[in-house]
Amino acid sequence: MTPREVLALCREREIQAVDLRFMDFPGTQKHFTIPAKILVEKSFEDGFGFDGSSMRGWKAINESDMLVVPQPDTAFVDPFMSNTLVMTCNIQDPITREDYAKDPRNVARKAESYMRSTKIADVANFGPEAEFFIFDDVRFDQNEHECYYHVDSIEGQWNRGKAGSTQNAGYKIRHKEGYFPVPPADTLQEVRTEMMLAMMDCGVDVEAQHHEVATAGQCEIDMKYAPLLKTADNLLRYKYIVKNVAVRHGKTATFMPKPLWNDNGSGLHLHMSLWKEGKPLFAGSRYGGLSEMGMYAMGGILKHAPALFAFCCPTTNSYKRLIAGFEAPINLTYSYRNRSAAIRIPVHSPHPENKRFEFRCPDSSSNPYLAMSAVLMAMLDGIQNKIDPGHPLEKDIYDLKPDELAELPSVPDSLEHALQALRDDHKFLLTGDVFTEDVIDTWIWYKTNQEVAALRERPHPYEFAMYYDI
């Protein structure tokens, strides 16, 4: 929509409030609201002021004033708030009017612009498969004298023997057996359908929704592929809708990668393809039906994967998902059909427009603007430098012998190691000024000090089980 069309929509739908949203640096959506009568055509150029020093990893207090500039093509009517229109905003400096380098959306815009400048492609399509859990109860705390968490779900296997509950009909989902059950075992069918329909009403194209593998309410709703920036914008709507529909049903949703020990974690599998002048570029006669360009794109991702993990798996909890035996990739390989590889080439359709590959390592704790931009930059680097992805993996990784497994490059085993990989390998991200040294340095500083060090300093509950009586 244009600014004029947004204002017409406000009049047509009797909008009284306009919610201005943006993504902070680590990846949490922020907002503030203005009366609809304040929004005029000039607002889409002038923007609205806010305090940037209160955002994690952004401005110092002596240079705190910043602008949010609403983007009319992102407008939708909020399904949870009365008479409210939502728009995603870009962040600008109020003096220079330059786009702010640490605005994640700006990084994604620059990544798309740089891709077009290379003449390699004019569209990078991403199709995300975001997994999440819906729990009935969650409690956790961390302070000087205690640390604990407790999650519960009426579907949870541990509730099979629960007494005194009208909800215990015996249809509990066993660990790792939650894929595609029908109701009554799947208690969340109507909740997910409500989420799906709300997404579609808000302009997010959806392909399917279903229960996922883990017990205790693991779910997935698949979005249709779209260009990078639009996909990242849609993922913000996706999370917002999932969380608010869950709350409306008295439940809680989390995109935490590994909230349950000993069952599958939640990933953000990214299906990717490059296009030029309306034609797909990844279809060809090479391995798995890929083109030479598609092979080089995979080569770029595999070469830079350890550094990519700093953005694609950006929490300490991410690496509790990336362990053997739970369908998460643990080695940096590619394969046709094989879901145990880091990159899988799907076989669903022989049509060239459907030819793509799937990067299975990322998870939904990532900032989608930064994660997908980093992946695109790795693909472009692979294409430009003709990086060979090596030999494919045709076997199940989990069945390999130790000597065979030792020959395969593995994923980083911690956020700390991923951040070190980013320190050592980030030149490809700086090309075209897509990421800047300041963005890289701030990301590493924030994640190291606020997350890696913070976890290292605190006793873990399991340490009491292991060491209290030592």
PDB file of C-alpha atoms in Angstrom, residues 132 134 136 186-199 209 219 221 241-242 244-251 253:
ATOM      1  CA  PHE A 132       7.447 -23.792  18.618  1.00  0.00           C
ATOM      2  CA  ILE A 134       2.525 -24.418  23.280  1.00  0.00           C
ATOM      3  CA  ASP A 136      -0.384 -24.943  29.514  1.00  0.00           C
ATOM      4  CA  ASP A 186      -3.517 -33.605  19.141  1.00  0.00           C
ATOM      5  CA  THR A 187      -5.209 -31.159  21.514  1.00  0.00           C
ATOM      6  CA  LEU A 188      -4.014 -28.075  19.628  1.00  0.00           C
ATOM      7  CA  GLN A 189      -5.639 -28.515  16.224  1.00  0.00           C
ATOM      8  CA  GLU A 190      -8.173 -25.723  16.657  1.00  0.00           C
ATOM      9  CA  VAL A 191      -5.612 -23.421  18.282  1.00  0.00           C
ATOM     10  CA  ARG A 192      -3.218 -23.809  15.333  1.00  0.00           C
ATOM     11  CA  THR A 193      -6.044 -23.333  12.842  1.00  0.00           C
ATOM     12  CA  GLU A 194      -6.978 -20.096  14.588  1.00  0.00           C
ATOM     13  CA  MET A 195      -3.337 -19.020  14.352  1.00  0.00           C
ATOM     14  CA  MET A 196      -3.209 -19.961  10.668  1.00  0.00           C
ATOM     15  CA  LEU A 197      -6.380 -18.045   9.803  1.00  0.00           C
ATOM     16  CA  ALA A 198      -5.226 -14.996  11.768  1.00  0.00           C
ATOM     17  CA  MET A 199      -1.932 -15.035   9.850  1.00  0.00           C
ATOM     18  CA  GLN A 209      -0.036 -26.370   9.989  1.00  0.00           C
ATOM     19  CA  CYS A 219       3.794 -27.293  16.635  1.00  0.00           C
ATOM     20  CA  ILE A 221       2.955 -23.565  10.828  1.00  0.00           C
ATOM     21  CA  ILE A 241       0.036 -14.026  16.308  1.00  0.00           C
ATOM     22  CA  VAL A 242       1.213 -17.377  17.733  1.00  0.00           C
ATOM     23  CA  ASN A 244      -1.343 -13.899  21.356  1.00  0.00           C
ATOM     24  CA  VAL A 245      -3.632 -16.687  20.136  1.00  0.00           C
ATOM     25  CA  ALA A 246      -2.021 -18.995  22.710  1.00  0.00           C
ATOM     26  CA  VAL A 247      -2.691 -16.467  25.492  1.00  0.00           C
ATOM     27  CA  ARG A 248      -6.279 -16.092  24.285  1.00  0.00           C
ATOM     28  CA  HIS A 249      -6.701 -19.834  24.929  1.00  0.00           C
ATOM     29  CA  GLY A 250      -5.102 -19.671  28.366  1.00  0.00           C
ATOM     30  CA  LYS A 251      -1.826 -21.156  27.093  1.00  0.00           C
ATOM     31  CA  ALA A 253       3.861 -20.286  23.332  1.00  0.00           C
TER      32      ALA A 253
END
